[in-house]
PDB file of N, CA and C in Angstrom:
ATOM      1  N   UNK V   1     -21.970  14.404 -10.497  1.00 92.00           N
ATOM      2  CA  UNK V   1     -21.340  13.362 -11.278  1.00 92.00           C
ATOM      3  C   UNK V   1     -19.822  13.418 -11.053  1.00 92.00           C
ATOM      4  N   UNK V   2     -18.930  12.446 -11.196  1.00 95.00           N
ATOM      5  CA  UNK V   2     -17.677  12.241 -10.528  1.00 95.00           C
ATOM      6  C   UNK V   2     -17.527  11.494 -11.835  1.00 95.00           C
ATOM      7  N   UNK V   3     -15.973  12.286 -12.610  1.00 96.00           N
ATOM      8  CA  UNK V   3     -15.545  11.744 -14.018  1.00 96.00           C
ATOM      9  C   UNK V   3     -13.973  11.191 -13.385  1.00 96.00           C
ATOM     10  N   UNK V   4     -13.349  10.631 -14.027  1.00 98.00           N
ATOM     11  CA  UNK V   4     -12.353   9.983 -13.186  1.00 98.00           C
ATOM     12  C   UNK V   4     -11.118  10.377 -14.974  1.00 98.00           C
ATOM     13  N   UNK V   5      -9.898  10.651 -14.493  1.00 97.00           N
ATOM     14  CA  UNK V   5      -8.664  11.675 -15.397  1.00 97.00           C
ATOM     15  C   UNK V   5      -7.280  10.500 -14.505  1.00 97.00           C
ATOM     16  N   UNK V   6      -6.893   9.511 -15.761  1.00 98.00           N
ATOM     17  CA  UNK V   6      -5.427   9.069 -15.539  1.00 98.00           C
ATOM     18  C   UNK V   6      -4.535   9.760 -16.121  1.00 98.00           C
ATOM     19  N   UNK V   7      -3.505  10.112 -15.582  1.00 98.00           N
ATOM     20  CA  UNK V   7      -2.282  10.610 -15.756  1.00 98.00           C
ATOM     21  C   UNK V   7      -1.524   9.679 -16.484  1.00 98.00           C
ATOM     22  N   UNK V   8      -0.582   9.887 -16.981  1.00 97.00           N
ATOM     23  CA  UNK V   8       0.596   8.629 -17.722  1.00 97.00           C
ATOM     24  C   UNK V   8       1.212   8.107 -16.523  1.00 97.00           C
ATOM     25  N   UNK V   9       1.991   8.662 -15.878  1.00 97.00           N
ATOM     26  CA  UNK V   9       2.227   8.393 -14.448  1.00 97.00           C
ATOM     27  C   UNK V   9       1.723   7.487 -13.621  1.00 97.00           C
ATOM     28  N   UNK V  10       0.128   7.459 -13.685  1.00 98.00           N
ATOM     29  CA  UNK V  10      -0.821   6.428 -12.941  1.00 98.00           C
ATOM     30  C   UNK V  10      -0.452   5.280 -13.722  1.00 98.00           C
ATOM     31  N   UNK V  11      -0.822   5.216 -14.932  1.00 98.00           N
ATOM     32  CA  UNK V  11      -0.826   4.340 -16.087  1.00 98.00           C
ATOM     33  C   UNK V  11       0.221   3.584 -15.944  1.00 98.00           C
ATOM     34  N   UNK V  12       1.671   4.263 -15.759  1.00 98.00           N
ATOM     35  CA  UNK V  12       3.015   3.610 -16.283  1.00 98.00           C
ATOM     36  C   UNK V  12       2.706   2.621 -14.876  1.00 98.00           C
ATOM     37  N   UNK V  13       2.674   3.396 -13.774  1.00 98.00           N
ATOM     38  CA  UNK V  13       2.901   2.462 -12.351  1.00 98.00           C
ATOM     39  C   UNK V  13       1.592   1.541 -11.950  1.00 98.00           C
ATOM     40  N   UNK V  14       0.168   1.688 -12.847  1.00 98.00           N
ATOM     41  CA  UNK V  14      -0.620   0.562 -12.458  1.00 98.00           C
ATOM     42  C   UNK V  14      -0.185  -0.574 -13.441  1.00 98.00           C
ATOM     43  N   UNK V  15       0.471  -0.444 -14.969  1.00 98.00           N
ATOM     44  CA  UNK V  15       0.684  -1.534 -15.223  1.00 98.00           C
ATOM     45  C   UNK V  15       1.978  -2.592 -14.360  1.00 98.00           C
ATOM     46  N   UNK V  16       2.810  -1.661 -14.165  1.00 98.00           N
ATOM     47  CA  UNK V  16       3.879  -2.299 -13.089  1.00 98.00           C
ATOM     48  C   UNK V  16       3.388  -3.534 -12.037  1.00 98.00           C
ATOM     49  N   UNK V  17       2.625  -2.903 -11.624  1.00 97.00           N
ATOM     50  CA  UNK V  17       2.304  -2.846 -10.405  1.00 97.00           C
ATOM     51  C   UNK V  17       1.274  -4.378 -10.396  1.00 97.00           C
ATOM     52  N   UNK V  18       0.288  -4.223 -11.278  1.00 97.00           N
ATOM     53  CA  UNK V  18      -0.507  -5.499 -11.862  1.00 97.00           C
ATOM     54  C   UNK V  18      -0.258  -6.213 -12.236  1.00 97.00           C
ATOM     55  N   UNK V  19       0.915  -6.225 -12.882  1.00 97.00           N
ATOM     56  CA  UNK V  19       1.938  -7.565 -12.701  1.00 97.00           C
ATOM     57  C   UNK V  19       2.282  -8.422 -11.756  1.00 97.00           C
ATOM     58  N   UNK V  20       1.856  -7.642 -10.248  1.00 95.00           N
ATOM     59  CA  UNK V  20       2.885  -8.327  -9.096  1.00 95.00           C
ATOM     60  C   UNK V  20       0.966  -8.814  -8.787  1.00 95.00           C
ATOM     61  N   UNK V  21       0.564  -7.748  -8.738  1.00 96.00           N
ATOM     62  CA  UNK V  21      -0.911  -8.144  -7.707  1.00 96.00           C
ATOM     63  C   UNK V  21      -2.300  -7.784  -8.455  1.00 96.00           C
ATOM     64  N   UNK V  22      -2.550  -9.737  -8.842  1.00 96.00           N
ATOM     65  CA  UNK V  22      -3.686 -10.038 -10.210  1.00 96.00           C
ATOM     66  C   UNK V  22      -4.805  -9.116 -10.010  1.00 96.00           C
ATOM     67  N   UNK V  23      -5.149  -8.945  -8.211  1.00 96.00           N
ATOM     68  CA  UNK V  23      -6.722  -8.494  -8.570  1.00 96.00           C
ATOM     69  C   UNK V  23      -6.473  -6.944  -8.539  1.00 96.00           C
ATOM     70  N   UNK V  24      -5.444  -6.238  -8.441  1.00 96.00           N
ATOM     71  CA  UNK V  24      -5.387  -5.011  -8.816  1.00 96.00           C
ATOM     72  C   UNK V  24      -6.573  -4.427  -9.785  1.00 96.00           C
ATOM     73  N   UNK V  25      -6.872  -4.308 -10.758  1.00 96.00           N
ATOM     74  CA  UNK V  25      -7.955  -3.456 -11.350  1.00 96.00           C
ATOM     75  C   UNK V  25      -9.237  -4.068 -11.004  1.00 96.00           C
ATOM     76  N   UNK V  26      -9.465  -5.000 -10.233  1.00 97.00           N
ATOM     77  CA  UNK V  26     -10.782  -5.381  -9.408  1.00 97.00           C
ATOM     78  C   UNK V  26     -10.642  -3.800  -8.476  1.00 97.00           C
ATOM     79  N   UNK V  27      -9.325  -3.952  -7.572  1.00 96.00           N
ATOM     80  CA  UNK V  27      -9.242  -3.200  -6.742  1.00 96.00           C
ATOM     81  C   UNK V  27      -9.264  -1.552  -6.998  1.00 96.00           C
ATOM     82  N   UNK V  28      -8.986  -1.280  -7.716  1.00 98.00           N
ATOM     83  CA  UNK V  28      -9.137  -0.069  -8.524  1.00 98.00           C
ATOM     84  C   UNK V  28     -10.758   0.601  -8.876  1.00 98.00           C
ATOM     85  N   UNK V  29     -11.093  -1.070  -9.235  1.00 98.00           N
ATOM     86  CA  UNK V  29     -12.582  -0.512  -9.526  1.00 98.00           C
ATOM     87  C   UNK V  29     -13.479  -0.387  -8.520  1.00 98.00           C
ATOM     88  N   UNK V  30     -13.319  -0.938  -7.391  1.00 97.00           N
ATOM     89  CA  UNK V  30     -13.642  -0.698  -5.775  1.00 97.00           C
ATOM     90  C   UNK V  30     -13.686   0.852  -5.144  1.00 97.00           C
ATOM     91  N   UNK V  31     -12.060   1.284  -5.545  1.00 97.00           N
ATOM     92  CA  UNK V  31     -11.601   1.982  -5.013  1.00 97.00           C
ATOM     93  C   UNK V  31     -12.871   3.341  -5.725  1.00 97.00           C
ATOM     94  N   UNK V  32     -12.799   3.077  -6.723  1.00 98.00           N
ATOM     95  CA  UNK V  32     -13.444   4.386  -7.802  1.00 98.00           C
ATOM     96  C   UNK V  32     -15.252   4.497  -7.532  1.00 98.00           C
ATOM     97  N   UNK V  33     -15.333   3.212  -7.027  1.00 97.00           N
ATOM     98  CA  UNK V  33     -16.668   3.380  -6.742  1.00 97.00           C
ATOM     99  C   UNK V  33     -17.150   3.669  -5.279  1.00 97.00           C
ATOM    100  N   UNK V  34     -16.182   3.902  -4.448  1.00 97.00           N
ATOM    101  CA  UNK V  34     -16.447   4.133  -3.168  1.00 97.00           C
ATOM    102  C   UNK V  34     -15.836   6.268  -3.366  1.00 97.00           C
ATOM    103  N   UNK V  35     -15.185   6.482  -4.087  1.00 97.00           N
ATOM    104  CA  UNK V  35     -14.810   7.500  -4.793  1.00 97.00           C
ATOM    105  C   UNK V  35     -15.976   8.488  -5.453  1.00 97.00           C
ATOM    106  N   UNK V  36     -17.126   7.495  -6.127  1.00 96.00           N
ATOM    107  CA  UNK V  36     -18.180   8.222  -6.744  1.00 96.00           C
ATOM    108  C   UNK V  36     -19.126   8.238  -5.206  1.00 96.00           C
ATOM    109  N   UNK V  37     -19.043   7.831  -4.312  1.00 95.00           N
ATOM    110  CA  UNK V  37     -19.562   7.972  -2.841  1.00 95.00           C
ATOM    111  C   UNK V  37     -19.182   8.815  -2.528  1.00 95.00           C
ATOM    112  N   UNK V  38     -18.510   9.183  -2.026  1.00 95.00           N
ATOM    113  CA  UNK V  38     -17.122  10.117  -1.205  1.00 95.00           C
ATOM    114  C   UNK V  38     -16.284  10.537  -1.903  1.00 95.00           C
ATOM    115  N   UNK V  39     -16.421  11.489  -3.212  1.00 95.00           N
ATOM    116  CA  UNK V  39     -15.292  12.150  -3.355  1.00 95.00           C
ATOM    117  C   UNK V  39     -13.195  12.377  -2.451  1.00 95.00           C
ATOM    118  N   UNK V  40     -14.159  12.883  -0.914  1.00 95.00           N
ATOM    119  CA  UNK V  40     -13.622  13.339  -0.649  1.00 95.00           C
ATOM    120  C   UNK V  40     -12.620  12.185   0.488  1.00 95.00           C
ATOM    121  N   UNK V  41     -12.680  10.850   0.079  1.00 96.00           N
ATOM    122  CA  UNK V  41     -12.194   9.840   0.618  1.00 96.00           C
ATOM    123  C   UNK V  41     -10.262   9.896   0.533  1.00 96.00           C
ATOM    124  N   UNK V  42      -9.702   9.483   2.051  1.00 97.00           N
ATOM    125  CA  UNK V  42      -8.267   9.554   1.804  1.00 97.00           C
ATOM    126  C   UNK V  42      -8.027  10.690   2.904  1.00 97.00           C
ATOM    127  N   UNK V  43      -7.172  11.147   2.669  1.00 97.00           N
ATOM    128  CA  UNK V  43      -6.255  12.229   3.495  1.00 97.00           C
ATOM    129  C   UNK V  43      -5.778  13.235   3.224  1.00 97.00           C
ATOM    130  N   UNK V  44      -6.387  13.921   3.354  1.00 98.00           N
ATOM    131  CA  UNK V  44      -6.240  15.603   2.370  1.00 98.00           C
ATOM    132  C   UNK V  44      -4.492  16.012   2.662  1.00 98.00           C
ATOM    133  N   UNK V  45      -4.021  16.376   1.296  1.00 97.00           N
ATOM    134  CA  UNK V  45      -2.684  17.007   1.485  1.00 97.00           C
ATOM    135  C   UNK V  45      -2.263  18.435   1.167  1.00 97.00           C
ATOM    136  N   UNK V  46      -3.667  19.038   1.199  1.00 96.00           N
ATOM    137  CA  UNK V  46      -3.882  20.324   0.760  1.00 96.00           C
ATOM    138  C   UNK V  46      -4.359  20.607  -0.840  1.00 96.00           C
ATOM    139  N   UNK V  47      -4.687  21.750  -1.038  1.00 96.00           N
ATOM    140  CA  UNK V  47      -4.572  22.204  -2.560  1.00 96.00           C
ATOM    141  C   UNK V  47      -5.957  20.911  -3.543  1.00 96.00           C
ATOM    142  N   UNK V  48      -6.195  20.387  -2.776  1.00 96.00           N
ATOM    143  CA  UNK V  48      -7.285  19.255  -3.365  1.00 96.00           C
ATOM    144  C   UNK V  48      -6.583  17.798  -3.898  1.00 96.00           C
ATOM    145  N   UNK V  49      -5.299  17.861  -3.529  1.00 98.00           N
ATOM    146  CA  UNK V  49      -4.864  16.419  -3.635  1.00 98.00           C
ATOM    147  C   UNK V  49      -5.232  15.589  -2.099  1.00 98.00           C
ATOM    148  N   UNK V  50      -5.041  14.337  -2.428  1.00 98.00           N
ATOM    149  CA  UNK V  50      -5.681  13.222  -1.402  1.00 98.00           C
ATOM    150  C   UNK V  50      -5.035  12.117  -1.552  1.00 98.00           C
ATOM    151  N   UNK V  51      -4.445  11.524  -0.538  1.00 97.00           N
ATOM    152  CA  UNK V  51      -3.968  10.324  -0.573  1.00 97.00           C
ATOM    153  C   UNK V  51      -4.539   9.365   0.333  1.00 97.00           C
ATOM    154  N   UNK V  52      -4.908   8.039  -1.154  1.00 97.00           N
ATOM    155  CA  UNK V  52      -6.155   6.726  -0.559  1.00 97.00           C
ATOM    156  C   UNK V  52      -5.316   5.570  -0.316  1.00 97.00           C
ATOM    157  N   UNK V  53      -5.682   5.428   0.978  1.00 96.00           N
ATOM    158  CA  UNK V  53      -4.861   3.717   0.993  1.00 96.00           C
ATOM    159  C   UNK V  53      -5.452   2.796   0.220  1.00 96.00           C
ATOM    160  N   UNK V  54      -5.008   1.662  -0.098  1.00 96.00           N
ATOM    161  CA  UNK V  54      -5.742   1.341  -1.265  1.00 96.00           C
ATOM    162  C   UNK V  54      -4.869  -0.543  -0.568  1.00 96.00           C
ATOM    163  N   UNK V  55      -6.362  -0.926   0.017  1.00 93.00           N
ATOM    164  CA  UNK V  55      -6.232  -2.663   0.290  1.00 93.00           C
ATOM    165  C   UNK V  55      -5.924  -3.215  -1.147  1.00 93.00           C
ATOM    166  N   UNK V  56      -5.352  -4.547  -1.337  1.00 94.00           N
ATOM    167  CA  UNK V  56      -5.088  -5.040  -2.293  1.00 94.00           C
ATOM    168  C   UNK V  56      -5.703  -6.630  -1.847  1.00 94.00           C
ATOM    169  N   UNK V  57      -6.594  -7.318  -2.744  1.00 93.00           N
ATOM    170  CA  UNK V  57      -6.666  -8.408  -1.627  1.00 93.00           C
ATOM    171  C   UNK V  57      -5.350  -9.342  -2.115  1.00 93.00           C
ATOM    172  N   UNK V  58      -4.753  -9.099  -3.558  1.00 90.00           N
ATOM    173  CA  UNK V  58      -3.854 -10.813  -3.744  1.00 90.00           C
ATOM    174  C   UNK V  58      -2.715 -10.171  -2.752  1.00 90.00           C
ATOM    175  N   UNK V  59      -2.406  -9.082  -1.961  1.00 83.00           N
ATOM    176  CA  UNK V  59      -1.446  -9.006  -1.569  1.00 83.00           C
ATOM    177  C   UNK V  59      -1.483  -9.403  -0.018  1.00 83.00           C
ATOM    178  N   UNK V  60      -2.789  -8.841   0.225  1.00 77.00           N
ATOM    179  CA  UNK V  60      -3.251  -9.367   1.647  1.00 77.00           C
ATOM    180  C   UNK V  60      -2.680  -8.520   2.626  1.00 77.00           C
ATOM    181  N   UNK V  61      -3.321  -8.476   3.967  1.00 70.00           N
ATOM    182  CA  UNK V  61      -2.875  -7.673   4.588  1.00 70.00           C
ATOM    183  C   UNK V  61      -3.693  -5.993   5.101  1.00 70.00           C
ATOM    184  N   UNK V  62      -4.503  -5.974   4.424  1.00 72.00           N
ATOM    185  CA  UNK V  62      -5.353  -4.864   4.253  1.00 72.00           C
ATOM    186  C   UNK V  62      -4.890  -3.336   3.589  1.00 72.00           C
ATOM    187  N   UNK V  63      -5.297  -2.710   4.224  1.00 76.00           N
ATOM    188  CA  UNK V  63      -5.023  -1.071   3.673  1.00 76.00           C
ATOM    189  C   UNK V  63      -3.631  -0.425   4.324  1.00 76.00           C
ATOM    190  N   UNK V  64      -3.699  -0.513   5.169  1.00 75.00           N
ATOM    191  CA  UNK V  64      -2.570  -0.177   5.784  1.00 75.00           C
ATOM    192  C   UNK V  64      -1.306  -0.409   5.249  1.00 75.00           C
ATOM    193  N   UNK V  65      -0.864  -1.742   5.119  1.00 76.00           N
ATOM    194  CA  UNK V  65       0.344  -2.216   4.469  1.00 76.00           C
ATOM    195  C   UNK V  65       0.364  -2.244   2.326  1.00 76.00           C
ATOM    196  N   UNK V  66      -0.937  -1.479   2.146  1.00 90.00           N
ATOM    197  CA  UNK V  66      -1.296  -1.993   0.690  1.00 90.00           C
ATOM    198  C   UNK V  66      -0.589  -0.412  -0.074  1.00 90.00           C
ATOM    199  N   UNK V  67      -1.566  -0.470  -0.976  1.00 96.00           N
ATOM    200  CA  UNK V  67      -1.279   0.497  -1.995  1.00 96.00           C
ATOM    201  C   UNK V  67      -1.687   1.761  -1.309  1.00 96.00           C
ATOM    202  N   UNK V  68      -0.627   3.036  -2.133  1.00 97.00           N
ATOM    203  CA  UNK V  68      -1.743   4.233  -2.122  1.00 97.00           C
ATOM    204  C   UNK V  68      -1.529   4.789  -3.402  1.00 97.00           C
ATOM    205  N   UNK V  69      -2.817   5.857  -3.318  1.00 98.00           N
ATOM    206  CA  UNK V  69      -3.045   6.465  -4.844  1.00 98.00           C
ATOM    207  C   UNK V  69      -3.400   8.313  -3.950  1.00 98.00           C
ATOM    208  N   UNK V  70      -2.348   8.923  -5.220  1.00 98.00           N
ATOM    209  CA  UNK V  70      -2.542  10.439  -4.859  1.00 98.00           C
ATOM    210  C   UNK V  70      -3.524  10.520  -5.782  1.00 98.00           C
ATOM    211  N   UNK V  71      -4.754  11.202  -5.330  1.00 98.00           N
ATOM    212  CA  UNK V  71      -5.820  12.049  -6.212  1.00 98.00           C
ATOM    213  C   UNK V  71      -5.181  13.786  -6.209  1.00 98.00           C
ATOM    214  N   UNK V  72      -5.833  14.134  -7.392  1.00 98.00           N
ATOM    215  CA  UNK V  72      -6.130  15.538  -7.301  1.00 98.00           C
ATOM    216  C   UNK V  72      -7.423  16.022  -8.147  1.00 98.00           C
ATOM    217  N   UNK V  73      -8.661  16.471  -6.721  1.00 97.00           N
ATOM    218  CA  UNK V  73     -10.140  16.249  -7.069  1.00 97.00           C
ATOM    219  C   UNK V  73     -10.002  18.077  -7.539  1.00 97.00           C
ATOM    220  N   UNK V  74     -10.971  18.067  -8.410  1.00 96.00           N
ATOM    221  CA  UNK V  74     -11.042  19.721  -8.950  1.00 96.00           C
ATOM    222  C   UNK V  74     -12.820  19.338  -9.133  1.00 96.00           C
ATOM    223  N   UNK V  75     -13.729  20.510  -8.206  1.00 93.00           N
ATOM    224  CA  UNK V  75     -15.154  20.632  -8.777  1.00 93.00           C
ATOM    225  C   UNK V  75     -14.917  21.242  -9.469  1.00 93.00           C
ATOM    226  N   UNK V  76     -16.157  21.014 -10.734  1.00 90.00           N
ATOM    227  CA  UNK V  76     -16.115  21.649 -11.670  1.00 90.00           C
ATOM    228  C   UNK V  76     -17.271  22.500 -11.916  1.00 90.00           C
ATOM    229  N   UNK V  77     -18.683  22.053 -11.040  1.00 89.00           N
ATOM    230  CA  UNK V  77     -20.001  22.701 -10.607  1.00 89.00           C
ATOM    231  C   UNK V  77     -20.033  21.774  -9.277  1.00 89.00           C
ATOM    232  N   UNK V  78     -21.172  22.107  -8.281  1.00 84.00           N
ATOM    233  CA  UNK V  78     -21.670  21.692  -7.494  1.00 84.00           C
ATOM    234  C   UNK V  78     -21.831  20.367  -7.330  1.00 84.00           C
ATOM    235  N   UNK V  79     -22.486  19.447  -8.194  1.00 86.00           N
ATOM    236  CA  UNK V  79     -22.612  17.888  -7.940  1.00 86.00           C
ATOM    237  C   UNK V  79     -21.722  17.418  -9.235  1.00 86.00           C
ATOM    238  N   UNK V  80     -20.454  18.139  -9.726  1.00 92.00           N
ATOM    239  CA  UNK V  80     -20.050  17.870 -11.040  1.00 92.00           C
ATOM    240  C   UNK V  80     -18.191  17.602 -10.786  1.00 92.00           C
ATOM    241  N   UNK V  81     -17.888  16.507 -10.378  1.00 95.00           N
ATOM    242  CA  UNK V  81     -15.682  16.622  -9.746  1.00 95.00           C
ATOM    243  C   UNK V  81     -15.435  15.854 -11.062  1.00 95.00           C
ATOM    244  N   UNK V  82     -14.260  16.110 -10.742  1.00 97.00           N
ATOM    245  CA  UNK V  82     -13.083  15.633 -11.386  1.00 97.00           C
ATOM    246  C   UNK V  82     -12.065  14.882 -11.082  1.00 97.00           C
ATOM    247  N   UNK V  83     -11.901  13.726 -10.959  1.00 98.00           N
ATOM    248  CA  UNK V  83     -10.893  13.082  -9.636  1.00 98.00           C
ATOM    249  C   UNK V  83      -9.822  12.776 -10.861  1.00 98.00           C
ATOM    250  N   UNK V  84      -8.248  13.270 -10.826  1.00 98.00           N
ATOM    251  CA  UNK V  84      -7.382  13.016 -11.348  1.00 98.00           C
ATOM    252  C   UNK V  84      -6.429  11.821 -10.960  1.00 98.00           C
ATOM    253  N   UNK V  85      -6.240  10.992 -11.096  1.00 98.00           N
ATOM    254  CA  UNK V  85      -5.883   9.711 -10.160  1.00 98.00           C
ATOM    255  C   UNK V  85      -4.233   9.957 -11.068  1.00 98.00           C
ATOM    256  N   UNK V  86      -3.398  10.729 -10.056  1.00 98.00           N
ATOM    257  CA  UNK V  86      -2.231  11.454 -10.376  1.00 98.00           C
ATOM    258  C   UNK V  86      -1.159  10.093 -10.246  1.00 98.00           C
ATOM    259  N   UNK V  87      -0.800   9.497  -9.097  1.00 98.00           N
ATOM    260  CA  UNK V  87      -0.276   8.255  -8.974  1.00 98.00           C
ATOM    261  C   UNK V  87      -0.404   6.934  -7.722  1.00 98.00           C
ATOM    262  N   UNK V  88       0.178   5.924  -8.352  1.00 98.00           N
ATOM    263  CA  UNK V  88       0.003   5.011  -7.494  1.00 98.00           C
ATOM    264  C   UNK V  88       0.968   3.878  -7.457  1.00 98.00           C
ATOM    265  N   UNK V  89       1.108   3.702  -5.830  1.00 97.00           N
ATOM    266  CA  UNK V  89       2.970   3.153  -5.367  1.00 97.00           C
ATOM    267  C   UNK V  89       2.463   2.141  -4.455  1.00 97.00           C
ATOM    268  N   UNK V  90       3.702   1.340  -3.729  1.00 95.00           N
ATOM    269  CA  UNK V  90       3.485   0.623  -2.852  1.00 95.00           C
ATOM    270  C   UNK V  90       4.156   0.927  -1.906  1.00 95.00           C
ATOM    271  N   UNK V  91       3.453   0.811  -0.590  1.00 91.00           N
ATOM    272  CA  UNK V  91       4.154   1.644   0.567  1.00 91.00           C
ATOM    273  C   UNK V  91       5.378   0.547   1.103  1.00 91.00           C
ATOM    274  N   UNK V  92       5.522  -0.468   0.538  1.00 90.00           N
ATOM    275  CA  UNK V  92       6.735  -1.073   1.081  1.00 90.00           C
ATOM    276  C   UNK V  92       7.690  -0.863   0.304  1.00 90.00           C
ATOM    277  N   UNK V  93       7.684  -0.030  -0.898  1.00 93.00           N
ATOM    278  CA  UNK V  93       8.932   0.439  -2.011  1.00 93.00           C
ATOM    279  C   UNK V  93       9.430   1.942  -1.737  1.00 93.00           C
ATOM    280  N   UNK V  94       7.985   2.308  -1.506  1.00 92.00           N
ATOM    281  CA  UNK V  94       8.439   4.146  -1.405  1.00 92.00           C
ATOM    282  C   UNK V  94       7.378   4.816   0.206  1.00 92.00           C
ATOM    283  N   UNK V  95       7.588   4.959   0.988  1.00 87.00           N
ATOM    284  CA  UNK V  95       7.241   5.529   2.497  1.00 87.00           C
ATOM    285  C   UNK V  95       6.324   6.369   1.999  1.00 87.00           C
ATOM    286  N   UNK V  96       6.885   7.430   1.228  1.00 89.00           N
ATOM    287  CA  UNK V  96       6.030   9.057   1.469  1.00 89.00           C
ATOM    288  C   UNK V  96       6.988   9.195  -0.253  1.00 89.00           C
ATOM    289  N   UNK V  97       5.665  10.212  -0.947  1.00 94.00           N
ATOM    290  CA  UNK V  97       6.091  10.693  -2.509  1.00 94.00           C
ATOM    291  C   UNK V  97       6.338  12.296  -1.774  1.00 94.00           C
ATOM    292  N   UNK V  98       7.186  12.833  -3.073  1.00 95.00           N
ATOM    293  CA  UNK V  98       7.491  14.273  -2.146  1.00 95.00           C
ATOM    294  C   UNK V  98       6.614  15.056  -2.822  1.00 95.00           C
ATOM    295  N   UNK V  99       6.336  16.671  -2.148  1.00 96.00           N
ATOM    296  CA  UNK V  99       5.572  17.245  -2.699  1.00 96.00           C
ATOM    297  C   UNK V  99       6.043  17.786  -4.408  1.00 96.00           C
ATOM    298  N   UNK V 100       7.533  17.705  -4.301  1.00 97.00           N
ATOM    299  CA  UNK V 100       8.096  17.816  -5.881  1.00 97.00           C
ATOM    300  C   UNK V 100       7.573  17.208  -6.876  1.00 97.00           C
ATOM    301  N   UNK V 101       7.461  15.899  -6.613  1.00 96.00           N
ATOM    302  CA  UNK V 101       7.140  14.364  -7.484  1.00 96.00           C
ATOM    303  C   UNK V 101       5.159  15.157  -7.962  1.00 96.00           C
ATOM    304  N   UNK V 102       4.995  15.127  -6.725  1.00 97.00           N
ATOM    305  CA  UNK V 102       3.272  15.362  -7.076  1.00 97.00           C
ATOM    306  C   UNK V 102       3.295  16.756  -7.934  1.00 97.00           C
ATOM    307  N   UNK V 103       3.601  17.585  -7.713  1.00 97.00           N
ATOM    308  CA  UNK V 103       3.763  18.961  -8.423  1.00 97.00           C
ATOM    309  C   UNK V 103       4.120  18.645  -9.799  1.00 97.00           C
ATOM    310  N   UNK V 104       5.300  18.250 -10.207  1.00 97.00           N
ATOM    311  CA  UNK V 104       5.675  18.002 -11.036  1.00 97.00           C
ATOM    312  C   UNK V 104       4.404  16.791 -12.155  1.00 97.00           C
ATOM    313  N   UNK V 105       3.587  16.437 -11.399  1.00 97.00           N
ATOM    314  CA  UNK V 105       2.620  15.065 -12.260  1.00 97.00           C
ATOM    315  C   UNK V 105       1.715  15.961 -12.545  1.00 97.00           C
ATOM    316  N   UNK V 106       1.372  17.021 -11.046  1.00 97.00           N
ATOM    317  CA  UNK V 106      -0.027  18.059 -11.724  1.00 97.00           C
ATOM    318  C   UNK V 106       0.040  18.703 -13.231  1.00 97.00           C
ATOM    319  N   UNK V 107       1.534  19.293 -12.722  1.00 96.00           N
ATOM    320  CA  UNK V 107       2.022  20.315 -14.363  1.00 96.00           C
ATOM    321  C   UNK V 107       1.824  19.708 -15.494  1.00 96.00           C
ATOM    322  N   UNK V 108       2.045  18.507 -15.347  1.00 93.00           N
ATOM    323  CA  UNK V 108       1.947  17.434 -16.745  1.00 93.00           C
ATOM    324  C   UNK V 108       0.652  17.413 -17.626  1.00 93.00           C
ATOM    325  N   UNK V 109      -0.891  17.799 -16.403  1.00 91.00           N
ATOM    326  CA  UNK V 109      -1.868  17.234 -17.056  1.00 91.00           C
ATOM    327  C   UNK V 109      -2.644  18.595 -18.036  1.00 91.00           C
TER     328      UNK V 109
END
C-alpha cells in the first residue's frame, strides 16, 4: 500500500502554482496514481528522495518543460511506502533545488 504525506512546502507552492495552471490537481492526481504503480518513478537523488517531471497539460508542452516534484519515499514494511511529496516548482522559474532547500523540508516533517 502506498500512503501519500504533504509537506507545507508542497502545499504553499501547489496552491501558487494552480493558479497559473487550471488542470494542475487533475495532474497531481495522475501523477499519484502512476506513483501507487511505481513507487519508485522519477530520478533517484539518493537517500530515497526522487525527482518526477511532472507534464502539465494547461501548460502544454509535455514533461520535460513542465513541473517537477521532489519525493522522499520511506518503506515502512515490504508492500507498505510512504511517499512524502516534499516540493513542487517550475523548471522555467528555478533549474535545479539545492540539496540545502530539500534537507532543510525533510527536517521539517
Amino acid at each position: 500500500m502506498v500512503t501519500f504525506n504533504y509537506t507545507e512546502e508542497f502545499k504553499r507552492q501547489l496552491k501558487r502554482l494552480a493558479k497559473r495552471y487550471h488542470t494542475l490537481a487533475d495532474d497531481i492526481d495522475d501523477m499519484q496514481h502512476e506513483l501507487m504503480e511505481n513507487p519508485n518513478t522519477g530520478v533517484s537523488l539518493g537517500r530515497g528522495i526522487r525527482k518526477i517531471r511532472l507534464g502539465v497539460k494547461s501548460k502544454g508542452g509535455g514533461k520535460r518543460g513542465g513541473l517537477r516534484v521532489i519525493t522522499l519515499n520511506v518503506v515502512i514494511e515490504t508492500n507498505d511506502t510512504c511517499i512524502n511529496l516534499l516540493t513542487i516548482y517550475d523548471k522555467k522559474e528555478i533549474q535545479n533545488v539545492s540539496d540545502k532547500y530539500i534537507n532543510e523540508i525533510i527536517r521539517s516533517l
